[in-house]
């Protein structure tokens, strides 16, 4: 089962890793570390993006690409409270 869409993953949908970073930066979703370590954050986004695509190509069921990216950034401490609030904002419309 796919994750329920939320405001944060909606922001990241259909974006390249570079666009994801720019979107998070412009939406004020990055922690101070996320801003200061931009190259590391971008590399982490690209890595999570690639892992999600690999899993999809292998036919594996799991998180969406956006959840892979959000999860990696949360584990790295690169998202701030605003981003976490967006993650808690469900956008699913039955």
PDB file of C-alpha atoms in Angstrom:
ATOM      1  CA  UNK A   1       0.000   0.000   0.000  1.00  0.00           C
ATOM      2  CA  UNK A   2       1.334   3.436  -0.877  1.00  0.00           C
ATOM      3  CA  UNK A   3       1.690   6.125   1.722  1.00  0.00           C
ATOM      4  CA  UNK A   4      -1.053   8.680   2.137  1.00  0.00           C
ATOM      5  CA  UNK A   5      -0.142  11.934   0.348  1.00  0.00           C
ATOM      6  CA  UNK A   6       0.777  14.874   2.520  1.00  0.00           C
ATOM      7  CA  UNK A   7       1.730  18.496   1.922  1.00  0.00           C
ATOM      8  CA  UNK A   8       5.479  17.782   1.994  1.00  0.00           C
ATOM      9  CA  UNK A   9       5.443  14.896  -0.464  1.00  0.00           C
ATOM     10  CA  UNK A  10       3.080  16.900  -2.680  1.00  0.00           C
ATOM     11  CA  UNK A  11       5.762  19.617  -2.846  1.00  0.00           C
ATOM     12  CA  UNK A  12       8.342  17.076  -4.020  1.00  0.00           C
ATOM     13  CA  UNK A  13       6.234  15.246  -6.588  1.00  0.00           C
ATOM     14  CA  UNK A  14       7.550  15.091 -10.176  1.00  0.00           C
ATOM     15  CA  UNK A  15      10.740  17.012  -9.399  1.00  0.00           C
ATOM     16  CA  UNK A  16      14.363  16.185 -10.126  1.00  0.00           C
ATOM     17  CA  UNK A  17      16.770  16.028  -7.170  1.00  0.00           C
ATOM     18  CA  UNK A  18      17.980  19.565  -7.952  1.00  0.00           C
ATOM     19  CA  UNK A  19      14.405  20.837  -8.076  1.00  0.00           C
ATOM     20  CA  UNK A  20      13.601  19.043  -4.799  1.00  0.00           C
ATOM     21  CA  UNK A  21      16.449  20.842  -3.039  1.00  0.00           C
ATOM     22  CA  UNK A  22      15.454  24.220  -4.508  1.00  0.00           C
ATOM     23  CA  UNK A  23      11.816  23.663  -3.585  1.00  0.00           C
ATOM     24  CA  UNK A  24      12.655  22.732   0.005  1.00  0.00           C
ATOM     25  CA  UNK A  25      14.994  25.707   0.318  1.00  0.00           C
ATOM     26  CA  UNK A  26      12.494  28.160  -1.180  1.00  0.00           C
ATOM     27  CA  UNK A  27       9.637  26.778   0.958  1.00  0.00           C
ATOM     28  CA  UNK A  28      11.755  27.239   4.110  1.00  0.00           C
ATOM     29  CA  UNK A  29      11.700  23.517   4.907  1.00  0.00           C
ATOM     30  CA  UNK A  30      15.420  22.952   5.471  1.00  0.00           C
ATOM     31  CA  UNK A  31      17.077  23.033   8.870  1.00  0.00           C
ATOM     32  CA  UNK A  32      20.120  25.242   9.373  1.00  0.00           C
ATOM     33  CA  UNK A  33      22.296  22.170   8.681  1.00  0.00           C
ATOM     34  CA  UNK A  34      20.316  21.550   5.505  1.00  0.00           C
ATOM     35  CA  UNK A  35      21.069  25.054   4.311  1.00  0.00           C
ATOM     36  CA  UNK A  36      24.733  25.049   5.370  1.00  0.00           C
ATOM     37  CA  UNK A  37      25.413  21.608   3.868  1.00  0.00           C
ATOM     38  CA  UNK A  38      23.639  22.100   0.558  1.00  0.00           C
ATOM     39  CA  UNK A  39      25.955  19.816  -1.435  1.00  0.00           C
ATOM     40  CA  UNK A  40      25.529  16.981   1.080  1.00  0.00           C
ATOM     41  CA  UNK A  41      21.755  17.431   1.102  1.00  0.00           C
ATOM     42  CA  UNK A  42      21.610  17.382  -2.680  1.00  0.00           C
ATOM     43  CA  UNK A  43      23.726  14.209  -2.759  1.00  0.00           C
ATOM     44  CA  UNK A  44      21.416  12.576  -0.202  1.00  0.00           C
ATOM     45  CA  UNK A  45      18.348  13.561  -2.236  1.00  0.00           C
ATOM     46  CA  UNK A  46      19.918  12.101  -5.400  1.00  0.00           C
ATOM     47  CA  UNK A  47      20.822   8.886  -3.540  1.00  0.00           C
ATOM     48  CA  UNK A  48      17.294   8.460  -2.148  1.00  0.00           C
ATOM     49  CA  UNK A  49      15.819   9.252  -5.566  1.00  0.00           C
ATOM     50  CA  UNK A  50      18.019   6.598  -7.218  1.00  0.00           C
ATOM     51  CA  UNK A  51      17.169   3.993  -4.562  1.00  0.00           C
ATOM     52  CA  UNK A  52      13.450   4.565  -5.059  1.00  0.00           C
ATOM     53  CA  UNK A  53      13.773   4.245  -8.835  1.00  0.00           C
ATOM     54  CA  UNK A  54      15.811   1.050  -8.486  1.00  0.00           C
ATOM     55  CA  UNK A  55      13.203  -0.493  -6.209  1.00  0.00           C
ATOM     56  CA  UNK A  56      10.415   0.482  -8.591  1.00  0.00           C
ATOM     57  CA  UNK A  57      12.297  -0.977 -11.590  1.00  0.00           C
ATOM     58  CA  UNK A  58      12.755  -4.227  -9.663  1.00  0.00           C
ATOM     59  CA  UNK A  59       9.014  -4.361  -9.040  1.00  0.00           C
ATOM     60  CA  UNK A  60       9.413  -3.974  -5.292  1.00  0.00           C
ATOM     61  CA  UNK A  61       6.571  -2.562  -3.244  1.00  0.00           C
ATOM     62  CA  UNK A  62       7.552   0.176  -0.859  1.00  0.00           C
ATOM     63  CA  UNK A  63       7.572   3.880  -0.212  1.00  0.00           C
ATOM     64  CA  UNK A  64       7.073   6.374  -3.002  1.00  0.00           C
ATOM     65  CA  UNK A  65      10.087   8.299  -4.262  1.00  0.00           C
ATOM     66  CA  UNK A  66       8.906  11.347  -2.333  1.00  0.00           C
ATOM     67  CA  UNK A  67       8.758   9.340   0.902  1.00  0.00           C
ATOM     68  CA  UNK A  68      12.241   7.938   0.267  1.00  0.00           C
ATOM     69  CA  UNK A  69      13.552  11.485  -0.071  1.00  0.00           C
ATOM     70  CA  UNK A  70      11.626  12.876   2.912  1.00  0.00           C
ATOM     71  CA  UNK A  71      12.692   9.955   5.097  1.00  0.00           C
ATOM     72  CA  UNK A  72      16.355  10.319   4.182  1.00  0.00           C
ATOM     73  CA  UNK A  73      16.267  14.038   4.900  1.00  0.00           C
ATOM     74  CA  UNK A  74      14.531  13.530   8.234  1.00  0.00           C
ATOM     75  CA  UNK A  75      17.043  10.881   9.307  1.00  0.00           C
ATOM     76  CA  UNK A  76      19.852  13.248   8.320  1.00  0.00           C
ATOM     77  CA  UNK A  77      18.379  16.081  10.380  1.00  0.00           C
ATOM     78  CA  UNK A  78      18.011  18.283   7.304  1.00  0.00           C
ATOM     79  CA  UNK A  79      14.318  19.139   7.686  1.00  0.00           C
ATOM     80  CA  UNK A  80      12.974  21.745  10.087  1.00  0.00           C
ATOM     81  CA  UNK A  81       9.746  21.965  12.099  1.00  0.00           C
ATOM     82  CA  UNK A  82       7.894  23.572   9.182  1.00  0.00           C
ATOM     83  CA  UNK A  83       8.705  20.584   6.947  1.00  0.00           C
ATOM     84  CA  UNK A  84       7.622  18.172   9.662  1.00  0.00           C
ATOM     85  CA  UNK A  85       4.313  20.039   9.994  1.00  0.00           C
ATOM     86  CA  UNK A  86       3.812  19.706   6.236  1.00  0.00           C
ATOM     87  CA  UNK A  87       4.533  15.982   6.542  1.00  0.00           C
ATOM     88  CA  UNK A  88       1.732  15.774   9.114  1.00  0.00           C
ATOM     89  CA  UNK A  89      -0.702  17.628   6.821  1.00  0.00           C
ATOM     90  CA  UNK A  90      -2.635  14.939   4.986  1.00  0.00           C
ATOM     91  CA  UNK A  91      -3.781  15.929   1.498  1.00  0.00           C
ATOM     92  CA  UNK A  92      -5.542  12.674   0.591  1.00  0.00           C
ATOM     93  CA  UNK A  93      -8.966  13.222  -0.933  1.00  0.00           C
ATOM     94  CA  UNK A  94     -11.132  10.058  -0.963  1.00  0.00           C
TER      95      UNK A  94
END
